Amino acid sequence: MRLFLSALSFAAVASATILQNGQVRDVVYPDTTIASVADDQSWRTYGPNASEISYKGRWDNKHISWWSAPGLKFGFTGDKVAISFGNYTSPGVLVAYRVDGQDWMFTNVTGNSTHQLISSSTTGFNLTTQAQLPQTLELRVTNWAYGVQIAGAHVSSSGKLIKLPNYSKTIEVIGDSLSAGYSATYEGLSSYAWGLGAGFGNVEFSITAYPGICLVDANCWGNARGQAYQWYHTSDTSPRAVEIYGDNPEVWNFRKHPAADIVVINLGTNDNNTHNNITSEEYLRSYLEFVQGVHRVYPNADIILASLWNGFDPVGNSYAQVGAFIEEIQEVYNHYKQTGFVHYFNTTGIMQHNDIGPQYHPTDVGHIKVASHLMQYIKLNFGWELGATGPEIQHDTLYWNDRK
Ligand SMILES: *[C@@H]1O[C@H](CO)[C@@H](O)[C@H](O)[C@H]1NC(C)=O
Ligand SMILES: *[C@@H]1O[C@H](CO)[C@@H](O)[C@H](O)[C@H]1NC(C)=O
Ligand SMILES: *[C@@H]1O[C@H](CO)[C@@H](O)[C@H](O)[C@H]1NC(C)=O
Ligand SMILES: *[C@@H]1O[C@H](CO)[C@@H](O)[C@H](O)[C@H]1NC(C)=O
Ligand SMILES: *[C@@H]1O[C@H](CO)[C@@H](O)[C@H](O)[C@H]1NC(C)=O
Ligand SMILES: *[C@@H]1O[C@H](CO)[C@@H](O)[C@H](O)[C@H]1NC(C)=O
Ligand SMILES: *[C@@H]1O[C@H](CO)[C@@H](O)[C@H](O)[C@H]1NC(C)=O
Ligand SMILES: *[C@@H]1O[C@H](CO)[C@@H](O)[C@H](O)[C@H]1NC(C)=O
Ligand SMILES: *[C@@H]1O[C@H](CO)[C@@H](O)[C@H](O)[C@H]1NC(C)=O
């Protein structure tokens, strides 16, 4: 064992480069910071409340982002785009952004700063055809616990922002760390919830998921409240939310945002943990109520109850999915079956034991499996089209056998 360890540290000293099957994995992202453009006549500035900016996921009245993979999108003209981040931006938070259907790019941002994300030399900048206009910028926050505050958007003085139409369908995933992408490569952007929402390519989506959170309104792993309470609020249960809002978060105004057509609920893995001291009766009661609550705010939504995989255990000479609250979730489903708007998504057989990483969460591959099956389930049951016919969804998955 000792020998093995020293061999490893030697390798680390010899090369600081992480190779994955022969390809370098970048962990240092380009610095996109520029000086303030407030007094620079070559820029035109829009406030964070500009109607051209479409915010995705949950953002509060101060334009601070919450939950997993929140983002924004707009069209633009001109040859440069920058975003200013307000003081409530988490230090060094990694954001993903892309121009049109180009691959995702990443940069770390910090509060009280301006970042130029697009110039005329940005890959893809000049590739837009007349039929593809306007050019678009989309930005997403990768980490669930961190967030950004938008202070403004800037384009060249001769350019402008353009409001984009929303897709007509909306999907929401309500979950915990499993849906937030905990320990996946790009966190929120590698989660199955992302793979599902972004994966459809032609739907709006929101991922109201936070690591450690329970369905039952109880303190679980330090999250003061459960989804039975928190989901009705704009912010999540992160320390930064507590810092900004204490125990009095903004109530989320469902009526001001497009209603979800499909809601996926993946909750209970934390309720099922003895650490959090929640009984199966409490879980069942809370789940029955929660489905009613979701139905109340989204009366036309189909609600999909995902069964909980809860890891894998060795069983005899093999492995088996552990599962959690199997009967309780069935009971919730049976209770609402007659209504027609509640559905059951059985996760057994989608992942195998090696699809769970060392931190007890799906690997990127595990996430992609769950997302792919959910997409097909939704296509078969609700007739949704698979609309992402080319542009990248999951970043940095191109490494297997790719020895260029
Ligand atoms: C944005 O906010 C500014 C100042 O806070 C206000 O003057 C302006 O009318 C607002 N614009 C929109 C589109 O709401
Ligand atoms: C950031 O803090 C500075 C100084 O307190 C203040 O002038 C500025 O308005 C703040 N910006 C935002 C976006 O809150
Ligand atoms: C950028 O973000 C990544 C992911 O959170 C982090 O590992 C890295 O340390 C950050 N870099 C900087 C310079 O903040
Ligand atoms: C924001 O940055 C400007 C200059 O870049 C600086 O003068 C100001 O003090 C900063 N404000 C805060 C709150 O850090
Ligand atoms: C895009 O077009 C502009 C102006 O037409 C030119 O200056 C720039 O070099 C082009 N960029 C790329 C990446 O081709
Ligand atoms: C699209 O939805 C977002 C989020 O609710 C909203 O901010 C934006 O105004 C909507 N866009 C249009 C064109 O309705
Ligand atoms: C666990 O929950 C039960 C019933 O809700 C309660 O009586 C008990 O005190 C709790 N134990 C701990 C350690 O919180
Ligand atoms: C978790 O779920 C399993 C399967 O339904 C059940 O047997 C077990 O009692 C539950 N454990 C806790 C702590 O809720
Ligand atoms: C879920 O699927 C597994 C594997 O096909 C099956 O054994 C199990 O009975 C299913 N569970 C429910 C509740 O339908």
Coordinates of C-alpha atoms and ligand atoms in Angstrom, one line a residue:
M1 CA 0.0 0.0 0.0
R2 CA 2.8 2.4 1.0
L3 CA 4.6 1.7 -2.3
F4 CA 1.5 2.3 -4.2
L5 CA 1.0 5.7 -2.6
S6 CA 4.5 6.9 -3.2
A7 CA 4.3 5.8 -6.9
L8 CA 1.2 8.0 -7.1
S9 CA 2.8 11.1 -5.6
F10 CA 5.8 10.7 -7.9
A11 CA 3.4 10.8 -10.8
A12 CA 1.8 13.9 -9.5
V13 CA 5.2 15.7 -9.2
A14 CA 6.4 14.5 -12.6
S15 CA 3.4 16.1 -14.3
A16 CA 0.7 18.4 -13.1
T17 CA -1.4 17.6 -16.1
I18 CA -4.5 15.4 -15.7
L19 CA -4.8 13.0 -18.6
Q20 CA -8.0 11.1 -19.2
N21 CA -7.4 8.3 -21.7
G22 CA -4.7 10.3 -23.3
Q23 CA -6.4 13.7 -23.4
V24 CA -5.7 16.6 -21.2
R25 CA -8.5 17.7 -19.0
D26 CA -8.4 21.5 -18.5
V27 CA -8.9 22.7 -14.9
V28 CA -7.7 26.2 -15.5
Y29 CA -10.2 28.4 -17.2
P30 CA -9.4 31.6 -19.2
D31 CA -9.6 34.8 -17.3
T32 CA -12.2 37.0 -19.0
T33 CA -12.0 39.9 -16.6
I34 CA -11.8 43.4 -18.1
A35 CA -11.8 46.9 -16.4
S36 CA -15.1 48.5 -15.7
V37 CA -16.8 49.7 -18.9
A38 CA -19.0 52.2 -17.2
D39 CA -17.2 55.2 -18.8
D40 CA -16.1 53.5 -22.0
Q41 CA -17.9 54.9 -25.0
S42 CA -17.3 51.8 -27.1
W43 CA -19.8 49.9 -25.0
R44 CA -23.6 50.2 -24.6
T45 CA -24.8 49.1 -21.2
Y46 CA -28.1 47.5 -20.1
G47 CA -29.3 47.1 -16.5
P48 CA -29.9 43.7 -15.0
N49 CA -33.7 44.3 -15.3
A50 CA -33.5 44.9 -19.1
S51 CA -36.5 43.1 -20.6
E52 CA -34.2 41.6 -23.3
I53 CA -32.5 39.4 -20.7
S54 CA -34.3 36.2 -20.1
Y55 CA -33.4 34.6 -16.8
K56 CA -33.6 30.8 -16.5
G57 CA -34.3 29.0 -13.3
R58 CA -34.7 31.0 -10.1
W59 CA -33.4 34.5 -9.6
D60 CA -34.5 37.0 -6.9
N61 CA -35.4 40.7 -7.0
K62 CA -31.7 41.6 -6.7
H63 CA -30.9 39.5 -9.8
I64 CA -29.1 36.9 -7.6
S65 CA -29.2 33.3 -8.9
W66 CA -30.3 30.3 -6.8
W67 CA -30.5 26.5 -6.9
S68 CA -28.8 24.4 -9.6
A69 CA -27.7 25.6 -13.1
P70 CA -29.6 28.9 -13.2
G71 CA -28.8 31.0 -16.2
L72 CA -29.7 33.7 -18.6
K73 CA -30.0 34.1 -22.3
F74 CA -30.3 36.9 -24.8
G75 CA -29.7 37.7 -28.5
F76 CA -27.3 40.5 -29.5
T77 CA -25.8 42.4 -32.3
G78 CA -22.4 44.0 -32.4
D79 CA -19.0 42.4 -32.0
K80 CA -18.6 42.1 -28.3
V81 CA -20.5 41.2 -25.1
A82 CA -19.6 41.6 -21.5
I83 CA -21.5 40.9 -18.3
S84 CA -21.0 42.8 -15.0
F85 CA -21.3 40.8 -11.8
G86 CA -22.6 42.4 -8.6
N87 CA -21.2 42.1 -5.1
Y88 CA -23.4 39.1 -4.2
T89 CA -21.5 36.9 -6.7
S90 CA -19.7 34.1 -4.9
P91 CA -15.9 34.3 -5.1
G92 CA -14.5 32.5 -8.1
V93 CA -17.7 30.8 -9.1
L94 CA -17.4 28.8 -12.3
V95 CA -19.8 29.8 -15.0
A96 CA -20.4 28.2 -18.4
Y97 CA -21.4 30.2 -21.4
R98 CA -21.7 29.7 -25.1
V99 CA -22.4 31.5 -28.3
D100 CA -25.2 30.1 -30.3
G101 CA -24.8 26.3 -30.7
Q102 CA -21.1 26.3 -30.0
D103 CA -19.5 24.2 -27.3
W104 CA -19.7 25.4 -23.7
M105 CA -16.8 27.6 -22.5
F106 CA -16.0 28.2 -18.8
T107 CA -14.6 31.1 -16.7
N108 CA -14.4 31.9 -13.0
V109 CA -16.1 35.1 -12.0
T110 CA -16.1 37.1 -8.8
G111 CA -18.3 40.0 -7.4
N112 CA -17.9 43.6 -8.5
S113 CA -16.3 42.7 -11.8
T114 CA -16.9 42.8 -15.5
H115 CA -16.1 39.9 -17.9
Q116 CA -15.9 40.1 -21.6
L117 CA -17.3 36.8 -22.8
I118 CA -17.6 37.4 -26.6
S119 CA -15.4 39.3 -29.1
S120 CA -15.1 38.9 -32.8
S121 CA -12.4 36.4 -32.3
T122 CA -14.5 34.1 -30.2
T123 CA -14.9 30.7 -31.8
G124 CA -18.1 30.6 -33.8
F125 CA -18.6 34.3 -33.8
N126 CA -18.6 34.7 -37.6
L127 CA -20.3 31.4 -38.4
T128 CA -23.9 32.5 -37.9
T129 CA -25.9 32.3 -41.1
Q130 CA -28.7 34.7 -42.0
A131 CA -31.3 32.1 -41.1
Q132 CA -29.7 31.6 -37.6
L133 CA -29.8 35.2 -36.6
P134 CA -29.8 36.7 -34.0
Q135 CA -26.6 35.5 -32.4
T136 CA -27.2 34.5 -28.8
L137 CA -25.3 34.3 -25.5
E138 CA -26.4 31.8 -22.9
L139 CA -24.7 31.7 -19.4
R140 CA -25.2 29.1 -16.6
V141 CA -23.8 28.8 -13.1
T142 CA -22.2 25.4 -12.6
N143 CA -22.3 25.1 -8.7
W144 CA -25.5 24.8 -6.7
A145 CA -24.2 26.5 -3.5
Y146 CA -22.6 29.4 -5.3
G147 CA -24.3 32.0 -7.4
V148 CA -23.9 35.2 -9.3
Q149 CA -25.5 38.6 -9.2
I150 CA -26.0 40.3 -12.5
A151 CA -25.2 44.0 -12.4
G152 CA -25.5 44.7 -16.1
A153 CA -24.9 43.5 -19.7
H154 CA -22.8 45.3 -22.3
V155 CA -22.6 45.2 -26.1
S156 CA -20.7 47.3 -28.5
S157 CA -22.0 50.9 -28.8
S158 CA -23.4 50.1 -32.2
G159 CA -25.0 46.9 -31.0
K160 CA -28.0 46.0 -29.0
L161 CA -29.6 43.2 -26.9
I162 CA -32.5 41.3 -28.5
K163 CA -35.2 39.5 -26.5
L164 CA -35.5 35.9 -27.5
P165 CA -38.8 34.0 -27.4
N166 CA -39.1 31.2 -24.9
Y167 CA -39.6 27.6 -25.9
S168 CA -43.3 26.6 -25.4
K169 CA -42.6 23.7 -23.1
T170 CA -41.2 23.9 -19.5
I171 CA -39.8 21.1 -17.3
E172 CA -38.8 21.3 -13.7
V173 CA -36.8 18.9 -11.6
I174 CA -37.2 19.1 -7.8
G175 CA -34.5 17.3 -6.0
D176 CA -31.5 17.0 -3.8
S177 CA -27.8 16.5 -4.4
L178 CA -28.5 13.8 -7.0
S179 CA -30.4 16.3 -9.2
A180 CA -28.0 19.2 -8.3
G181 CA -25.0 17.3 -9.8
Y182 CA -23.0 16.9 -6.6
S183 CA -19.5 15.6 -7.3
A184 CA -20.2 15.4 -11.1
T185 CA -17.5 16.9 -13.3
Y186 CA -19.3 20.2 -14.1
E187 CA -21.6 19.8 -11.1
G188 CA -25.0 21.2 -12.2
L189 CA -24.0 21.0 -15.9
S190 CA -23.2 17.3 -15.6
S191 CA -26.3 16.3 -13.6
Y192 CA -29.1 14.1 -15.0
A193 CA -31.4 17.0 -14.4
W194 CA -29.3 19.1 -16.8
G195 CA -29.1 16.2 -19.2
L196 CA -32.8 16.1 -19.2
G197 CA -33.7 19.8 -19.3
A198 CA -30.9 21.0 -21.6
G199 CA -31.0 17.6 -23.3
F200 CA -34.4 18.1 -24.8
G201 CA -32.9 21.2 -26.6
N202 CA -36.3 22.8 -27.1
V203 CA -37.7 23.3 -23.6
E204 CA -37.3 25.8 -20.8
F205 CA -36.2 24.1 -17.6
S206 CA -35.5 24.8 -13.9
I207 CA -33.6 22.6 -11.4
T208 CA -34.8 23.3 -7.9
A209 CA -32.4 20.9 -6.2
Y210 CA -30.0 21.3 -3.4
P211 CA -27.6 18.9 -1.8
G212 CA -28.6 17.3 1.5
I213 CA -32.2 18.6 1.4
C214 CA -35.1 16.4 2.5
L215 CA -38.6 16.4 1.2
V216 CA -40.0 16.7 4.8
D217 CA -39.6 20.2 6.2
A218 CA -36.8 19.3 8.7
N219 CA -33.2 20.1 9.2
C220 CA -31.3 17.6 7.1
W221 CA -27.5 17.7 6.8
G222 CA -27.5 21.4 7.9
N223 CA -30.2 22.5 5.5
A224 CA -32.6 24.3 7.8
R225 CA -35.8 23.5 5.8
G226 CA -37.0 20.7 3.5
Q227 CA -38.4 21.1 0.0
A228 CA -41.9 21.0 1.4
Y229 CA -41.1 24.6 2.5
Q230 CA -38.1 25.7 0.5
W231 CA -39.5 24.9 -3.0
Y232 CA -42.1 27.6 -2.6
H233 CA -39.3 30.2 -2.1
T234 CA -36.9 31.8 -4.5
S235 CA -33.7 31.0 -2.8
D236 CA -32.2 27.6 -1.7
T237 CA -30.9 26.5 1.6
S238 CA -27.3 27.5 1.1
P239 CA -25.2 29.4 3.6
R240 CA -25.2 32.4 1.2
A241 CA -29.0 32.3 1.2
V242 CA -29.0 32.3 5.0
E243 CA -26.6 35.3 4.9
I244 CA -28.8 37.3 2.6
Y245 CA -32.3 36.3 3.7
G246 CA -31.9 34.8 7.2
D247 CA -34.9 32.7 7.7
N248 CA -37.2 34.9 5.7
P249 CA -36.7 34.1 2.0
E250 CA -38.6 35.7 -0.9
V251 CA -41.7 33.7 -1.8
W252 CA -41.4 32.5 -5.4
N253 CA -44.0 34.0 -7.6
F254 CA -45.1 31.1 -9.8
R255 CA -47.6 33.2 -11.7
K256 CA -44.8 35.5 -13.1
H257 CA -43.0 32.6 -14.8
P258 CA -44.0 30.0 -17.4
A259 CA -45.8 27.1 -15.6
A260 CA -44.1 23.7 -15.8
D261 CA -45.6 21.1 -18.1
I262 CA -43.7 18.3 -16.6
V263 CA -42.3 18.1 -13.0
V264 CA -39.9 15.4 -12.0
I265 CA -39.6 14.8 -8.2
N266 CA -36.6 13.0 -7.0
L267 CA -36.7 13.4 -3.2
G268 CA -36.4 11.1 -0.2
T269 CA -32.8 9.8 -0.3
N270 CA -31.9 12.2 2.6
D271 CA -35.2 11.6 4.4
N272 CA -34.3 7.9 4.2
N273 CA -31.0 8.5 6.0
T274 CA -31.1 7.6 9.7
H275 CA -28.9 10.7 10.3
N276 CA -31.9 12.9 9.7
N277 CA -34.4 11.1 11.9
I278 CA -37.4 11.2 9.7
T279 CA -40.0 8.4 9.8
S280 CA -41.5 6.8 6.8
E281 CA -45.0 8.0 8.0
E282 CA -43.7 11.6 7.9
Y283 CA -42.2 11.1 4.5
L284 CA -45.4 9.6 3.1
R285 CA -47.6 12.3 4.5
S286 CA -45.3 15.0 3.3
Y287 CA -45.1 13.5 -0.2
L288 CA -48.9 13.2 -0.5
E289 CA -49.1 16.9 0.5
F290 CA -46.3 18.0 -1.8
V291 CA -47.8 16.5 -4.9
Q292 CA -51.0 18.4 -4.1
G293 CA -48.9 21.6 -3.6
V294 CA -47.1 21.2 -6.9
H295 CA -50.4 20.5 -8.6
R296 CA -51.9 23.6 -7.1
V297 CA -49.3 25.9 -8.6
Y298 CA -49.0 23.9 -11.9
P299 CA -52.5 22.6 -12.4
N300 CA -51.7 21.3 -15.9
A301 CA -48.4 19.7 -15.2
D302 CA -47.7 16.0 -15.3
I303 CA -45.8 15.0 -12.2
I304 CA -43.3 12.2 -12.4
L305 CA -42.3 10.5 -9.2
A306 CA -38.8 9.0 -9.6
S307 CA -38.0 5.9 -7.6
L308 CA -34.9 6.3 -5.5
W309 CA -31.9 4.2 -6.4
N310 CA -30.0 4.9 -3.1
G311 CA -26.8 3.3 -4.2
F312 CA -25.8 -0.3 -4.7
D313 CA -24.7 -3.0 -2.2
P314 CA -22.9 -6.2 -2.7
V315 CA -25.5 -9.0 -2.5
G316 CA -24.0 -12.5 -2.4
N317 CA -21.7 -12.8 -5.5
S318 CA -23.1 -9.7 -7.2
Y319 CA -24.6 -6.2 -6.6
A320 CA -28.1 -4.8 -6.3
Q321 CA -29.7 -1.4 -6.2
V322 CA -30.5 -0.6 -2.5
G323 CA -33.6 1.6 -3.1
A324 CA -35.4 3.8 -0.5
F325 CA -39.0 4.3 0.5
I326 CA -40.0 2.0 -2.4
E327 CA -43.5 1.3 -0.9
E328 CA -44.1 4.9 0.2
I329 CA -43.5 6.3 -3.3
Q330 CA -45.7 3.5 -4.8
E331 CA -48.4 4.5 -2.3
V332 CA -48.2 8.2 -3.3
Y333 CA -48.5 7.1 -6.9
N334 CA -51.4 4.8 -6.2
H335 CA -53.1 7.5 -4.2
Y336 CA -53.1 9.9 -7.3
K337 CA -53.2 7.3 -10.1
Q338 CA -56.9 8.0 -10.9
T339 CA -56.2 11.7 -11.5
G340 CA -54.0 10.9 -14.5
F341 CA -51.4 13.6 -13.7
V342 CA -49.1 11.5 -11.5
H343 CA -46.7 9.1 -13.0
Y344 CA -44.0 6.7 -11.7
F345 CA -40.5 6.5 -13.2
N346 CA -38.8 3.2 -12.1
T347 CA -35.0 3.8 -12.0
T348 CA -34.2 0.1 -11.3
G349 CA -32.0 -1.3 -14.0
I350 CA -30.8 2.0 -15.5
M351 CA -27.6 2.3 -13.5
Q352 CA -25.3 -0.3 -12.2
H353 CA -23.0 -0.3 -9.2
N354 CA -20.0 1.2 -11.0
D355 CA -22.2 4.2 -12.2
I356 CA -21.9 5.5 -8.6
G357 CA -18.7 7.4 -7.9
P358 CA -16.6 7.4 -4.7
Q359 CA -18.8 10.2 -3.2
Y360 CA -21.9 8.1 -3.4
H361 CA -23.4 10.0 -6.3
P362 CA -23.7 9.0 -10.0
T363 CA -20.7 9.4 -12.2
D364 CA -21.1 11.5 -15.3
V365 CA -22.0 8.3 -17.1
G366 CA -24.6 7.4 -14.5
H367 CA -26.2 10.9 -14.9
I368 CA -26.3 10.5 -18.6
K369 CA -28.0 7.1 -18.4
V370 CA -30.7 8.4 -16.1
A371 CA -31.2 11.5 -18.3
S372 CA -31.4 9.4 -21.5
H373 CA -34.0 7.0 -20.0
L374 CA -36.1 9.9 -18.6
M375 CA -36.0 11.6 -22.0
Q376 CA -37.2 8.5 -23.7
Y377 CA -39.9 8.0 -21.0
I378 CA -41.2 11.5 -21.6
K379 CA -41.1 11.1 -25.3
L380 CA -43.0 7.8 -25.2
N381 CA -45.5 8.9 -22.6
F382 CA -46.1 12.6 -23.5
G383 CA -45.0 12.8 -27.1
W384 CA -42.2 15.3 -26.5
E385 CA -39.7 15.5 -29.4
L386 CA -35.9 15.1 -28.8
G387 CA -34.9 18.6 -29.9
A388 CA -31.2 18.7 -29.3
T389 CA -30.1 17.5 -32.7
G390 CA -26.4 18.6 -32.5
P391 CA -25.2 21.2 -30.1
E392 CA -23.3 20.0 -27.1
I393 CA -25.2 19.3 -23.9
Q394 CA -22.6 17.6 -21.6
H395 CA -19.1 19.2 -21.8
D396 CA -15.8 17.2 -21.6
T397 CA -17.3 13.9 -22.4
L398 CA -15.1 13.5 -25.5
Y399 CA -12.3 11.5 -24.1
W400 CA -12.9 7.8 -24.6
N401 CA -10.5 6.5 -27.2
D402 CA -10.0 10.0 -28.6
R403 CA -6.3 10.0 -29.1
K404 CA -5.9 12.9 -31.5
Ligands
LIG1 C1 -34.8 49.1 -14.5 O1 -34.4 49.7 -13.3 C2 -34.2 51.1 -13.4 C3 -33.6 51.6 -12.1 O2 -33.7 50.7 -11.1 C4 -35.5 51.8 -13.9 O3 -35.2 53.1 -14.0 C5 -35.9 51.1 -15.2 O4 -37.2 51.7 -15.6 C6 -36.0 49.6 -15.1 N1 -36.3 49.1 -16.4 C7 -37.1 48.1 -16.6 C8 -37.2 47.6 -18.0 O5 -37.8 47.6 -15.8
LIG2 C1 -21.5 46.9 -4.7 O1 -21.0 47.6 -3.7 C2 -20.7 49.0 -4.0 C3 -20.0 49.6 -2.8 O2 -20.7 49.3 -1.6 C4 -21.9 49.7 -4.4 O3 -21.6 51.0 -4.8 C5 -22.5 48.9 -5.6 O4 -23.8 49.5 -6.0 C6 -22.7 47.5 -5.3 N1 -23.2 46.8 -6.5 C7 -24.2 45.9 -6.5 C8 -24.5 45.3 -7.8 O5 -24.8 45.6 -5.5
LIG3 C1 -12.7 28.0 -10.9 O1 -13.8 27.2 -10.6 C2 -13.3 25.8 -10.4 C3 -14.6 25.0 -10.1 O2 -15.3 25.5 -9.0 C4 -12.4 25.8 -9.2 O3 -12.0 24.5 -9.0 C5 -11.2 26.7 -9.4 O4 -10.4 26.8 -8.3 C6 -11.7 28.1 -9.8 N1 -10.6 28.9 -10.1 C7 -10.4 30.2 -9.7 C8 -9.2 30.9 -10.2 O5 -11.2 30.7 -8.9
LIG4 C1 -15.6 47.5 -7.0 O1 -14.5 47.7 -7.9 C2 -14.1 49.1 -8.0 C3 -13.0 49.2 -9.1 O2 -12.9 48.1 -9.9 C4 -13.6 49.6 -6.7 O3 -13.3 51.0 -6.8 C5 -14.7 49.4 -5.6 O4 -14.2 49.7 -4.3 C6 -15.2 47.9 -5.6 N1 -16.3 47.8 -4.7 C7 -16.4 46.8 -3.8 C8 -17.6 46.8 -3.0 O5 -15.6 45.9 -3.7
LIG5 C1 -15.1 38.0 -37.7 O1 -15.4 39.0 -38.5 C2 -14.7 40.3 -38.2 C3 -15.3 41.4 -39.0 O2 -15.9 40.9 -40.1 C4 -13.2 40.1 -38.3 O3 -12.6 41.2 -37.9 C5 -12.8 38.9 -37.4 O4 -11.4 38.6 -37.6 C6 -13.6 37.6 -37.7 N1 -13.3 36.7 -36.7 C7 -13.1 35.4 -36.9 C8 -12.9 34.5 -35.7 O5 -13.1 34.9 -38.0
LIG6 C1 -39.1 33.7 -20.8 O1 -39.1 33.2 -19.5 C2 -38.3 34.0 -18.6 C3 -38.3 33.3 -17.2 O2 -39.5 33.3 -16.7 C4 -38.8 35.4 -18.6 O3 -37.9 36.2 -17.8 C5 -38.8 36.0 -20.0 O4 -39.3 37.3 -19.9 C6 -39.6 35.1 -20.9 N1 -39.5 35.6 -22.2 C7 -40.6 35.9 -23.0 C8 -40.2 36.3 -24.4 O5 -41.7 35.8 -22.6
LIG7 C1 -36.2 11.8 16.4 O1 -37.6 12.0 16.1 C2 -38.4 11.6 17.1 C3 -39.9 11.7 16.6 O2 -40.0 12.7 15.7 C4 -38.1 12.4 18.4 O3 -39.0 12.0 19.4 C5 -36.7 12.3 18.7 O4 -36.3 13.1 19.8 C6 -35.8 12.6 17.6 N1 -34.4 12.3 17.9 C7 -33.4 13.1 17.6 C8 -32.0 12.7 18.0 O5 -33.6 14.2 17.0
LIG8 C1 -35.5 3.5 3.8 O1 -36.2 2.8 2.8 C2 -36.2 1.4 3.0 C3 -36.9 0.8 1.8 O2 -38.2 1.3 1.7 C4 -36.8 1.0 4.3 O3 -36.8 -0.4 4.5 C5 -36.1 1.7 5.4 O4 -36.7 1.5 6.7 C6 -36.0 3.2 5.2 N1 -35.1 3.8 6.2 C7 -35.3 4.9 6.8 C8 -34.2 5.4 7.8 O5 -36.2 5.7 6.5
LIG9 C1 -39.0 -1.5 -11.0 O1 -38.3 -2.3 -11.9 C2 -37.7 -3.4 -11.4 C3 -36.8 -4.0 -12.5 O2 -37.5 -4.2 -13.6 C4 -38.8 -4.4 -11.0 O3 -38.2 -5.5 -10.4 C5 -39.7 -3.7 -9.9 O4 -40.8 -4.5 -9.6 C6 -40.2 -2.4 -10.5 N1 -40.8 -1.6 -9.4 C7 -42.1 -1.2 -9.4 C8 -42.6 -0.5 -8.2 O5 -42.7 -1.2 -10.4

